[in-house]
Tab-separated table of C-alpha atoms and ligand atoms in Angstrom:
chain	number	residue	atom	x	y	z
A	1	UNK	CA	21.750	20.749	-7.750
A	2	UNK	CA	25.167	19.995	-6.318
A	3	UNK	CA	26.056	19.439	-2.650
A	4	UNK	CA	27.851	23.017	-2.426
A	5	UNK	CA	24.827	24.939	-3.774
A	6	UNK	CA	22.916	23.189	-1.251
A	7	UNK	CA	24.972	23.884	0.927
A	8	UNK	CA	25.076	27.578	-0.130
A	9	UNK	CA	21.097	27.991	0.000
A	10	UNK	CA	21.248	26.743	3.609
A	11	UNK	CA	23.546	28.493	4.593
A	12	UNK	CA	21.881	31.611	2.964
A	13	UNK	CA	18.153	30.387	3.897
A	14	UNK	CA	20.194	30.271	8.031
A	15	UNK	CA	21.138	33.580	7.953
A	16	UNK	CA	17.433	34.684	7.071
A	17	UNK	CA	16.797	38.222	6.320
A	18	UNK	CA	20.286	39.811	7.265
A	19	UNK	CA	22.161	38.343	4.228
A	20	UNK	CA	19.997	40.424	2.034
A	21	UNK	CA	21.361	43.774	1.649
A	22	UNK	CA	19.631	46.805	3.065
A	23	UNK	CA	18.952	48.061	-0.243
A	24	UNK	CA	16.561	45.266	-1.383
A	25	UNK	CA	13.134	45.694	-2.135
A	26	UNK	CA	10.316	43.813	-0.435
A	27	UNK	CA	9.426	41.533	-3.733
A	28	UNK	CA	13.483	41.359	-3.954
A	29	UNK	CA	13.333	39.542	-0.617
A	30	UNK	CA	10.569	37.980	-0.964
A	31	UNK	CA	11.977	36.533	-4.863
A	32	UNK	CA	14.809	35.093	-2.952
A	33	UNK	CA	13.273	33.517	-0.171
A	34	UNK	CA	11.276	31.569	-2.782
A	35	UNK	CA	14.254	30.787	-4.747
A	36	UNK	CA	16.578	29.620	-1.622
A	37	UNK	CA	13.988	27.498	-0.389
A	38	UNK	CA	12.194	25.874	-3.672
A	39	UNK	CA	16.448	24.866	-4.228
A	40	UNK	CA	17.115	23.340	-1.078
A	41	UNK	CA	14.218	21.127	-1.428
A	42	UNK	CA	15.325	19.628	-5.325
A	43	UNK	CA	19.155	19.493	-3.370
A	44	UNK	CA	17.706	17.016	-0.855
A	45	UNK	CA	16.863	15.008	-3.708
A	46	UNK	CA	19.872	15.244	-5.810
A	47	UNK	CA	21.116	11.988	-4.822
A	48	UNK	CA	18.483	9.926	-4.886
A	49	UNK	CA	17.284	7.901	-7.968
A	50	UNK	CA	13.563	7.921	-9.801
A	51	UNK	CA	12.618	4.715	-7.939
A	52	UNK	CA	13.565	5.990	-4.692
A	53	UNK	CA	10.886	8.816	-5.336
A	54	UNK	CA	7.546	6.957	-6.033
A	55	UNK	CA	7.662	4.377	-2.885
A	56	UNK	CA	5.249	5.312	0.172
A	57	UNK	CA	6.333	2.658	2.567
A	58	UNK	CA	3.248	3.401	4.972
A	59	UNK	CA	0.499	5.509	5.239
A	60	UNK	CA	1.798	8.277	6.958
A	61	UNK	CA	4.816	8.571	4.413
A	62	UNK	CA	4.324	10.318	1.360
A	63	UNK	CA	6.524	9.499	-1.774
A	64	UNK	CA	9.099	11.821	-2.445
A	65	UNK	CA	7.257	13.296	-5.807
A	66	UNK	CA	4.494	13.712	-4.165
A	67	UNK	CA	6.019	16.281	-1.738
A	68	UNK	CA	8.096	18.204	-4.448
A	69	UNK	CA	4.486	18.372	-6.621
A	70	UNK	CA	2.387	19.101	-3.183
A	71	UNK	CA	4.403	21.780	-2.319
A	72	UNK	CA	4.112	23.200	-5.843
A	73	UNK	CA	0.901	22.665	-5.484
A	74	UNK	CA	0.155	25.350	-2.359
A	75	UNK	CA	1.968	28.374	-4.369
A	76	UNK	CA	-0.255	27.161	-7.786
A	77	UNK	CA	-3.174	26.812	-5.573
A	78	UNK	CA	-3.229	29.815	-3.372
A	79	UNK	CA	-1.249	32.653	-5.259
A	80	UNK	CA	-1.563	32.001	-8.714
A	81	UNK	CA	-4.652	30.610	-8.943
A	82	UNK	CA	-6.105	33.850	-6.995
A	83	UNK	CA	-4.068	36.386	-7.516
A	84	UNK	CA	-3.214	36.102	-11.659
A	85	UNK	CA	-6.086	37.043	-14.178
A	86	UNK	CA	-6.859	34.464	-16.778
A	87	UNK	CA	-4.379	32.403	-14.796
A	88	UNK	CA	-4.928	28.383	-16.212
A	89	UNK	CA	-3.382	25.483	-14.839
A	90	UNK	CA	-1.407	23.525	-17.254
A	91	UNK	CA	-2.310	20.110	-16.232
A	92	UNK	CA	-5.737	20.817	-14.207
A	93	UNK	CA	-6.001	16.933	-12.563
A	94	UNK	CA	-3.172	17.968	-10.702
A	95	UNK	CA	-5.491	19.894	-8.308
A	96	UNK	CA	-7.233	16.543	-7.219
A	97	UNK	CA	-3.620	14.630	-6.874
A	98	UNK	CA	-1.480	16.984	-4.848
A	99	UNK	CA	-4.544	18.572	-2.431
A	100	UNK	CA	-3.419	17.091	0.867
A	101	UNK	CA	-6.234	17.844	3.314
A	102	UNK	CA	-7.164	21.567	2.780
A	103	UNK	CA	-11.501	20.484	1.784
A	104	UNK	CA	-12.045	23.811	0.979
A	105	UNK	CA	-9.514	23.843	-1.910
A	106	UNK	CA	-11.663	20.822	-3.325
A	107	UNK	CA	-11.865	17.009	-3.562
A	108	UNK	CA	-8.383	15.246	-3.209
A	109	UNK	CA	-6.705	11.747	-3.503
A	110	UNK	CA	-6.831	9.350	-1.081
A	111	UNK	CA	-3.561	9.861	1.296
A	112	UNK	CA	-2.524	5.825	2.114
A	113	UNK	CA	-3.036	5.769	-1.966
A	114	UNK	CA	-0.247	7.945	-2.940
A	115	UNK	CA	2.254	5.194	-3.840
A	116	UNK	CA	0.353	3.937	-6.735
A	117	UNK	CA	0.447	6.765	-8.386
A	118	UNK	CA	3.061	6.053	-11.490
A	119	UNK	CA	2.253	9.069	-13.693
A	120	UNK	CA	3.081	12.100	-13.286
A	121	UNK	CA	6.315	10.629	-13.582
A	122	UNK	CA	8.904	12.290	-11.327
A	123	UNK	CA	10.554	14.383	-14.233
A	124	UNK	CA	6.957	15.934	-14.888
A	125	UNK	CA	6.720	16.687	-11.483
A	126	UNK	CA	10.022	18.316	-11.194
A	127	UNK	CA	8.483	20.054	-14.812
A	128	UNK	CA	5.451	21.287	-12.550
A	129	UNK	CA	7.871	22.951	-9.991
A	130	UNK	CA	9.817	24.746	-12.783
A	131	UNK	CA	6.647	25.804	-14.748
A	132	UNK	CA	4.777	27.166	-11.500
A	133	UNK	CA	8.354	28.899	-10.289
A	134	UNK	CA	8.096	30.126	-13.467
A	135	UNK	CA	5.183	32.349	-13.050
A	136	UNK	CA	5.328	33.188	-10.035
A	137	UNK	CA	8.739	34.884	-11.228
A	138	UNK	CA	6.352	37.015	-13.484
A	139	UNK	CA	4.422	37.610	-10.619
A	140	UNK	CA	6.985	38.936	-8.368
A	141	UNK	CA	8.277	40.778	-11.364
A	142	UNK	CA	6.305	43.961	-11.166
A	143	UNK	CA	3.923	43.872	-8.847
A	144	UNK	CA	1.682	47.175	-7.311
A	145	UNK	CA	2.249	47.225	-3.358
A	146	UNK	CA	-1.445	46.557	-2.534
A	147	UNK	CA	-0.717	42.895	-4.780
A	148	UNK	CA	1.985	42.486	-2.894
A	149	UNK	CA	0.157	43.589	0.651
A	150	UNK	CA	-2.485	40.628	-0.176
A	151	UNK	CA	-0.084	37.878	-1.323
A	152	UNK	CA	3.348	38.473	0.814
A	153	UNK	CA	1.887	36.179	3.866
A	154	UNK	CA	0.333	34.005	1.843
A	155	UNK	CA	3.977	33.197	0.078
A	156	UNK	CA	5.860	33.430	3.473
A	157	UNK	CA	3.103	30.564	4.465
A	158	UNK	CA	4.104	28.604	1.230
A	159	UNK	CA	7.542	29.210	2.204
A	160	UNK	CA	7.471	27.719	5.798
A	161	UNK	CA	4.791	24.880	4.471
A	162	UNK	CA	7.494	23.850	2.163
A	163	UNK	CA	10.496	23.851	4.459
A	164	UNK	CA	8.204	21.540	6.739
A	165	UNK	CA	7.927	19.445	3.708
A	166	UNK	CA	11.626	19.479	3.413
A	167	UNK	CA	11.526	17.779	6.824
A	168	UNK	CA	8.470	15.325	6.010
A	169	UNK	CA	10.620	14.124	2.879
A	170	UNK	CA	13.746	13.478	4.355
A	171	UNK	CA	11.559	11.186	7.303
A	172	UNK	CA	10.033	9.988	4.810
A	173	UNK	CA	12.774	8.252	2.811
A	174	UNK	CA	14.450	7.282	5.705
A	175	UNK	CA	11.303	4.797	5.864
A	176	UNK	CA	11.520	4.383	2.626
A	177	UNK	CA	14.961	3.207	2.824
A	178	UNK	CA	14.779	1.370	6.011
A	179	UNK	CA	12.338	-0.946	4.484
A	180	UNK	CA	15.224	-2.043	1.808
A	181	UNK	CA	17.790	-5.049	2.937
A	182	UNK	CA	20.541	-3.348	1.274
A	183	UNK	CA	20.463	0.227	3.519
A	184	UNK	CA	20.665	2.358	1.065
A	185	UNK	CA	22.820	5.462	2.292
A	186	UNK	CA	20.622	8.784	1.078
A	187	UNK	CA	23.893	11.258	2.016
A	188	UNK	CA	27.675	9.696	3.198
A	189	UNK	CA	28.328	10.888	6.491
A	190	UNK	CA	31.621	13.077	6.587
A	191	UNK	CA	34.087	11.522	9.089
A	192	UNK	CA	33.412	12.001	12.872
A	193	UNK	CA	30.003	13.948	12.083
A	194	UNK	CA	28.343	11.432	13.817
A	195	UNK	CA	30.526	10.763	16.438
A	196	UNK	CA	31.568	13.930	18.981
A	197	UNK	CA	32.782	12.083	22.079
A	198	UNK	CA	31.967	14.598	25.133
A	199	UNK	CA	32.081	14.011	28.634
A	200	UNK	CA	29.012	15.571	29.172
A	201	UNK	CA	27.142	13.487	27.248
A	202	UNK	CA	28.448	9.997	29.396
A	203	UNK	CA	27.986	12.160	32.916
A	204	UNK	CA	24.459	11.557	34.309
A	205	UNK	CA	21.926	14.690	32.885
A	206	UNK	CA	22.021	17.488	35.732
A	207	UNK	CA	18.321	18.725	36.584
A	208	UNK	CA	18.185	22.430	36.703
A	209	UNK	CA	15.781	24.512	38.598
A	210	UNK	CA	12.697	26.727	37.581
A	211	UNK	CA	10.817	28.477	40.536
A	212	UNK	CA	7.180	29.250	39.959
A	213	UNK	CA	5.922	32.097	37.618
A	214	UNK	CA	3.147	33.686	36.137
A	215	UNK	CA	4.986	33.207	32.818
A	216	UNK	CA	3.744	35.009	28.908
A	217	UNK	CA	3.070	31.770	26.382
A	218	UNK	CA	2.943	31.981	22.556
A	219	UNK	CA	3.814	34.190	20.270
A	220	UNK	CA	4.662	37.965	20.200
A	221	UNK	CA	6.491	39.596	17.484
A	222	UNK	CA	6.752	41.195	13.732
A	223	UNK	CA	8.135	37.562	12.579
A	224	UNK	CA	6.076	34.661	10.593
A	225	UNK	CA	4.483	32.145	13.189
A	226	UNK	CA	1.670	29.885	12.713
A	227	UNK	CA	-1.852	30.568	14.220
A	228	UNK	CA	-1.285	27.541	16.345
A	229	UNK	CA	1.169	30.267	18.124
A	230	UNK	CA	-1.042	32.210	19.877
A	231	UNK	CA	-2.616	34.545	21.024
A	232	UNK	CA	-0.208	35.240	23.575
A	233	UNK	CA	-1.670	34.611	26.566
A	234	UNK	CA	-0.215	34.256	30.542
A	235	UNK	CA	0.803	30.643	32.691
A	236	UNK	CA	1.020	30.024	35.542
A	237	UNK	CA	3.678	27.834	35.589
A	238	UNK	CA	4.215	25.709	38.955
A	239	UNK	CA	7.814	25.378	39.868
A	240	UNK	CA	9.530	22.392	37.793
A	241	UNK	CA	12.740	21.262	37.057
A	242	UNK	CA	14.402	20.084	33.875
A	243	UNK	CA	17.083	17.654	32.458
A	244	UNK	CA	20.065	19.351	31.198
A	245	UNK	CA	19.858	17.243	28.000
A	246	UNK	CA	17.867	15.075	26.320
A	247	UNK	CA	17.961	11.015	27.284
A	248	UNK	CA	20.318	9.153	25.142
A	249	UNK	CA	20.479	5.969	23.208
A	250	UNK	CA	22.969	4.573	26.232
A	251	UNK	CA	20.451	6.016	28.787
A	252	UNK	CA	17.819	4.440	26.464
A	253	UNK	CA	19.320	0.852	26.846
A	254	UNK	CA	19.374	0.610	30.080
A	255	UNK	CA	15.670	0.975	30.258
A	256	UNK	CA	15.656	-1.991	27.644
A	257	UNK	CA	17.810	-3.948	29.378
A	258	UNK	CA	15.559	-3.706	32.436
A	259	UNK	CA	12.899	-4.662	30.479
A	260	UNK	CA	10.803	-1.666	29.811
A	261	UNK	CA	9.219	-3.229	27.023
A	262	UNK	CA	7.454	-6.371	29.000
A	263	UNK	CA	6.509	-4.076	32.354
A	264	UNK	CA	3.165	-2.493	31.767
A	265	UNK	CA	3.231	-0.603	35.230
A	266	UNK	CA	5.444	2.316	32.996
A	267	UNK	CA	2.965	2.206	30.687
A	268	UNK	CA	-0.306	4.177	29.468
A	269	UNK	CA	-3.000	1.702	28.693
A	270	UNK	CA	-2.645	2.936	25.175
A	271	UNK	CA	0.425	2.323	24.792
A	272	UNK	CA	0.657	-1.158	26.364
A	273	UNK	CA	-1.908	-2.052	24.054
A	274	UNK	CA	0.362	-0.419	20.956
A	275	UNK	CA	3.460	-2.099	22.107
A	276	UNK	CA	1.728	-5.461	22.228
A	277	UNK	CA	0.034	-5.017	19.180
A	278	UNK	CA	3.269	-3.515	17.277
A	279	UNK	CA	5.498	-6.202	19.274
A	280	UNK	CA	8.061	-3.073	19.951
A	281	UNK	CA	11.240	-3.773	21.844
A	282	UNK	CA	13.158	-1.152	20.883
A	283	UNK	CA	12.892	2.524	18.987
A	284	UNK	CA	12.455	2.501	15.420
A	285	UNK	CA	15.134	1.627	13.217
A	286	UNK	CA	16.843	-0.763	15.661
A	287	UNK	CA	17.702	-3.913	15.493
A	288	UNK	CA	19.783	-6.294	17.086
A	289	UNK	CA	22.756	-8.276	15.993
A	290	UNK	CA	24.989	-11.070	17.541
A	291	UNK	CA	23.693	-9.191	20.975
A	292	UNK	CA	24.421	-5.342	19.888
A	293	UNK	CA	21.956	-3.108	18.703
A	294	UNK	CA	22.371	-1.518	15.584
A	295	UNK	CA	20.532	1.330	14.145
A	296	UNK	CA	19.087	2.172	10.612
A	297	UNK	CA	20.513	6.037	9.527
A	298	UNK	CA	20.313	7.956	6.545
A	299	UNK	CA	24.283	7.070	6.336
A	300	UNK	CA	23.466	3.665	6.773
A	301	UNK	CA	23.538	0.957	9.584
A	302	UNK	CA	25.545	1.815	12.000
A	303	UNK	CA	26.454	0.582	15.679
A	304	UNK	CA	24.362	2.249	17.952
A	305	UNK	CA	26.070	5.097	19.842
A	306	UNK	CA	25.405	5.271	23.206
A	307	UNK	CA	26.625	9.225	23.570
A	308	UNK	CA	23.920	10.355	21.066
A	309	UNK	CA	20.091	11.388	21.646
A	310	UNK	CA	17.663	8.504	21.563
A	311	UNK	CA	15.376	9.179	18.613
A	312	UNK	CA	12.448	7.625	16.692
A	313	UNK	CA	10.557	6.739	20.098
A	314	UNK	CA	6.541	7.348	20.348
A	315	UNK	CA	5.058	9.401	22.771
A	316	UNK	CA	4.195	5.979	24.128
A	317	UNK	CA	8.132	5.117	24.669
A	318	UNK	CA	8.722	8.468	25.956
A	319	UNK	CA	6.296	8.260	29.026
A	320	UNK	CA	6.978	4.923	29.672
A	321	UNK	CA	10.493	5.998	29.988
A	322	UNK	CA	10.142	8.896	32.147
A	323	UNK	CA	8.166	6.719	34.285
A	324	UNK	CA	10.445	4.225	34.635
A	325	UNK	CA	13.140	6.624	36.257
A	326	UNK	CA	10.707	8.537	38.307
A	327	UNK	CA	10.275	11.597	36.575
A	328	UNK	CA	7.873	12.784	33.974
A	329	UNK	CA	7.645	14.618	30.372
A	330	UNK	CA	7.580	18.407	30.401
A	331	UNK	CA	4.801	20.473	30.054
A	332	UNK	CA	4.795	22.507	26.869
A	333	UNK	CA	4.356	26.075	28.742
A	334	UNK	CA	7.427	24.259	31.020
A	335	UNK	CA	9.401	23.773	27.739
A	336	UNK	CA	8.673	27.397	26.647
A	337	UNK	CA	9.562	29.381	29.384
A	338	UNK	CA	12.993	27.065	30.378
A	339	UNK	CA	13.815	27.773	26.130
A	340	UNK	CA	13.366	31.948	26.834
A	341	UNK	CA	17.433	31.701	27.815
A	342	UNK	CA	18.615	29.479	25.410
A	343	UNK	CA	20.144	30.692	22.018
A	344	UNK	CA	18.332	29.106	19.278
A	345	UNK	CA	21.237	26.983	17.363
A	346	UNK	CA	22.261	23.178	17.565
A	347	UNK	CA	22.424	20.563	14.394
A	348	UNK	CA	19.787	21.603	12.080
A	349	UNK	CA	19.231	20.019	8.505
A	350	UNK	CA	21.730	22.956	7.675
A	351	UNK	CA	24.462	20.775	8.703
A	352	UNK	CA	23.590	18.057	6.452
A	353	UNK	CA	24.502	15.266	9.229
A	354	UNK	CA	20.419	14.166	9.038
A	355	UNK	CA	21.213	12.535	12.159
A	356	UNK	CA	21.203	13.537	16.059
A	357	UNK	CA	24.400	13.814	17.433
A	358	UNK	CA	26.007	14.025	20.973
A	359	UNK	CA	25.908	16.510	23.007
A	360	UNK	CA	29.508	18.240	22.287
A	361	UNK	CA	27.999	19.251	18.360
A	362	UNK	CA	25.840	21.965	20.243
A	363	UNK	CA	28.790	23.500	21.717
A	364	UNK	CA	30.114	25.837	19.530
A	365	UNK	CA	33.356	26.726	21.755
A	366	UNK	CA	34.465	23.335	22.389
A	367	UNK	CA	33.141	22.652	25.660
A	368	UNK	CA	29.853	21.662	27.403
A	369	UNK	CA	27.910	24.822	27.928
A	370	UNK	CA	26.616	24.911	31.570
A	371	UNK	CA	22.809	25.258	31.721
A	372	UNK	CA	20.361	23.465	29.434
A	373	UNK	CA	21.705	21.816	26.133
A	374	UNK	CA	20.153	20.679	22.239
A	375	UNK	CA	16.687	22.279	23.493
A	376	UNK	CA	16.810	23.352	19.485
A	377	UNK	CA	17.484	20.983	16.647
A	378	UNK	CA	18.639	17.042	16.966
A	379	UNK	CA	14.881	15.456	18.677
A	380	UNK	CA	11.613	16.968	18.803
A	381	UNK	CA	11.029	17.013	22.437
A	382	UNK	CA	7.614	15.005	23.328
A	383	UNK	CA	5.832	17.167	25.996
A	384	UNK	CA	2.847	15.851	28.400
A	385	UNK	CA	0.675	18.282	26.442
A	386	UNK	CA	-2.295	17.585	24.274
A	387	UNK	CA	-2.458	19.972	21.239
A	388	UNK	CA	-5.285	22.108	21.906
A	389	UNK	CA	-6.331	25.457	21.373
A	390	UNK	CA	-4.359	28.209	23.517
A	391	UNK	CA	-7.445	30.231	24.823
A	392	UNK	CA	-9.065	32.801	22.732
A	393	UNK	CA	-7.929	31.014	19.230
A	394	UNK	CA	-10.036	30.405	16.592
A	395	UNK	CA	-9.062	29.156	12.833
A	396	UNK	CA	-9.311	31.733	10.445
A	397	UNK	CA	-11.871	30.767	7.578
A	398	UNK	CA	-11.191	29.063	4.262
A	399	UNK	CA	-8.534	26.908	3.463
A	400	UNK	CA	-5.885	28.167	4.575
A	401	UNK	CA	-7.483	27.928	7.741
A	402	UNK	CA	-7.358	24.349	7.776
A	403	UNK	CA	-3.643	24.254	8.472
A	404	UNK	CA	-3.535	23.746	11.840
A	405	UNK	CA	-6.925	24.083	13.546
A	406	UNK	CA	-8.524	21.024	12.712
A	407	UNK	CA	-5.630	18.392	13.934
A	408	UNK	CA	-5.885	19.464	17.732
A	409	UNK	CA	-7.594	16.002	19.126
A	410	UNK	CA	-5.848	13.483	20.004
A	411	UNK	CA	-2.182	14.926	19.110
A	412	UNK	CA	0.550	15.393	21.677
A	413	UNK	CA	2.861	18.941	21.349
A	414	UNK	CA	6.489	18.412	20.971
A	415	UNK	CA	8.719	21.276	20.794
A	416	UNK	CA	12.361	22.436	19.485
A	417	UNK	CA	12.694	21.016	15.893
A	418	UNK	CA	15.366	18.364	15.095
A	419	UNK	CA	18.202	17.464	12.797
A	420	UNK	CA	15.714	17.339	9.506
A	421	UNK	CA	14.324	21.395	10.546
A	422	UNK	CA	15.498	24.198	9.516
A	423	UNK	CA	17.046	26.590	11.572
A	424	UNK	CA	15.015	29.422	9.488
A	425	UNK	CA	11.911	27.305	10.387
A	426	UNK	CA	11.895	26.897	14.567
A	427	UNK	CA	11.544	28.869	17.125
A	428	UNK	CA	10.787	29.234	20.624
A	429	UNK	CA	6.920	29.159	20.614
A	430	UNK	CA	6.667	26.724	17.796
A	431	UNK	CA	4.166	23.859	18.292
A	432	UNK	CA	4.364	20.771	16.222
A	433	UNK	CA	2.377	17.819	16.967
A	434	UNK	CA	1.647	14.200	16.178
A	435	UNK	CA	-0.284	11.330	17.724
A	436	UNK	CA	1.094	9.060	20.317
A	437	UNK	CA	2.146	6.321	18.985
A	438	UNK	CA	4.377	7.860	15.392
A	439	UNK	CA	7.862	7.186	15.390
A	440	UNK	CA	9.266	8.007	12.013
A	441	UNK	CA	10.093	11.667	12.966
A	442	UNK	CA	13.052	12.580	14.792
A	443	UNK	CA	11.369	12.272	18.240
A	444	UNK	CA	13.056	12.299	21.222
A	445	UNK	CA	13.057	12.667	25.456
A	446	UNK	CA	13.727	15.276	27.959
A	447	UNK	CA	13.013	14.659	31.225
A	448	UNK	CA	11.439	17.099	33.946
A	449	UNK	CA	10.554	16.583	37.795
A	450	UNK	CA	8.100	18.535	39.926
A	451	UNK	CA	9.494	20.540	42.628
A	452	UNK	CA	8.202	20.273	45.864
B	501	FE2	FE1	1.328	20.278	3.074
């Protein structure tokens, strides 16, 4: 796939529903969705080479193949599987490779394994994808509307499980890469993408206001969300205040520089025991030469730009941080309500920079927007919350109930999606969530402050 069809699906997949034309069918919709988003994921990978594909650099990071025969997987697994009569997989073993967690569906490979894993080769995975696409073509080709009623959110589910795969592979090969001496470059930056000098982003953050309220949290509409989403339920939300942006790399220094890393009274016991233990001194990706720090992107090293969101810090970093000046993380139910009047746009993976950028990018008129900025795309925002259950949830049964349910110990919500999400994929009640101490997703820091 070239760069310009990729660039064509995204911009298609941003637009979402309104590019179709009123006179398409449900199945049409639905036929194009899948098309739009199975493409964008084989574009991400149109630069990259067969041995780029089949290295898993850690155990969180799955290999590149693995994620384009995972996802192919899901839509094999729970559509075709279940919904098409005499339906027989072509190469049944592949049930037992590409299962990620889902126990119900049946046994699966070991996860921190996944690298060793030679054949299928990537061409026969990429074989898989076009074989399952395939039928569920002839699926979507005639179906009866009570089919359709049974597996419409079961695709829309494959189709938002796969665009968080998109993001998953593209953090994944940037670990991948990193590990390489030569810095591999997965996509050229265009000129000035990465650099958007803006005076807002060198003036100090401005803290803005929010008085207590008894506030709605979750979500509440026709749209796709996950389960994780809800039910909607009420907040009371003390009053708070917020940073205008999140904390940036030159912000992020500074905290270095005052050594941050060696003072364990900004840090959680946990995490001054992960520091130590990890020997951390900096976020990931950064290292430092003839006294500068320099920082691993999928353009390549680069100087480290002091105007652009710090990014690829734990939860860990992020406290420590907001400890250090005084303030604190946001609450997720903070985050939420503060995001109610804020459009949702920024840089997305839709802009292809696969990088955050300063603050001037989210401004689509040329000039800082007053009020809060990049609360969607560039970082995940790390919020003080665990991930737990919002009251009255419970995980549906089966497998596809596994999704999100059984991950909320130990997990901390962050919130707003970064430059590897799509914009089709976020949205203001969205919960993602990882333990304290990752770093290899775009992760990054807002501050807040109580208010007296
Ligand atoms: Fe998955």
């Amino acid at each position: 796939m070239s760069a310009s069809s990729v660039e064509t699906a995204s911009r298609t997949a941003a637009a979402g529903r309104s590019l179709f034309p009123a006179s398409q069918s449900r199945v049409e919709r639905l036929r194009d969705s899948f098309h739009q988003i199975r493409k964008f994921t084989n574009g991400l990978c149109a630069g990259l080479e067969p041995e780029d594909c089949v290295v898993q650099s850690m155990p969180d990071v799955s290999p590149t193949k693995w994620h384009l025969a995972h996802t192919t997987w899901f839509f094999e697994t729970f559509i075709l599987k279940k919904f098409v009569p005499g339906y027989r997989a072509e190469i049944p073993e592949y049930a037992y490779l590409f299962n990620s967690y889902y126990n119900a569906a049946g046994d699966m490979h070991r996860r921190d394994l996944r690298g060793l894993i030679s054949r299928p080769t990537l061409s026969q995975a990429q074989r898989y994808r076009a074989w399952i696409d395939s039928h569920i073509d002839d699926l979507l080709s005639n179906p009866d509307e009570n089919l359709l009623d049974e597996i419409e959110p079961i695709l829309v589910l494959g189709f938002h499980h796969e665009q968080q795969h998109q993001e998953l592979l593209i953090t994944d090969i940037k670990h991948v890469l990193a590990q390489n001496p030569l810095y591999p470059v997965f996509r050229a930056c265009r000129d000035g993408a990465l650099r958007r000098p803006d005076a807002a982003a060198r003036r100090p953050y401005q803290l803005i206001d929010f008085e207590q309220t008894l506030t709605e949290i979750g979500h509440n509409s026709d749209e796709f969300a996950y389960d994780n989403e809800g039910p909607r339920h009420q907040a009371l939300v003390p009053a708070f205040s917020l940073a205008t942006r999140p904390i940036t790399n030159g912000e992020y220094i500074a905290f270095i520089e005052d050594n941050g890393y060696s003072r364990p009274e900004f840090w959680l016991s946990l995490g001054w025991t992960t520091v130590n233990e990890q020997r951390w001194d900096a976020p990931l990706y950064w290292t430092k030469r003839d006294g500068a720090w320099w920082n691993f992107t999928l353009s390549g090293l680069r100087p480290v730009d002091q105007s652009e969101p710090v990014t690829h810090v734990s939860y860990f970093e992020a406290d420590a941080y907001a400890n250090w000046t005084g303030a604190r993380l946001p609450t997720e139910f903070e985050w939420e309500r503060a995001a109610l009047s804020c459009p949702i746009e920024g840089n997305f993976v839709e802009t292809e920079v696969f990088h955050p950028v300063a603050v001037a990018s989210a401004v689509s008129a040329g000039k800082p927007r007053k009020g809060l900025h990049q609360m969607f795309g560039d970082v995940w925002e790390w919020t003080r919350s665990a991930y737990s259950p919002y009251p009255g949830y419970r995980a549906a049964p089966g497998a596809l109930g596994e999704y999100n349910g059984k991950f909320m110990c130990n997990q901390y919500v962050l919130r707003g999606g970064s430059c590897a999400t799509s914009r089709t994929h976020i949205r203001r009640t969205y919960r993602n969530f990882f333990q304290p101490e990752k770093r290899w997703q775009f992760t990054g820091i807002r501050l807040a402050r109580d208010l007296a």
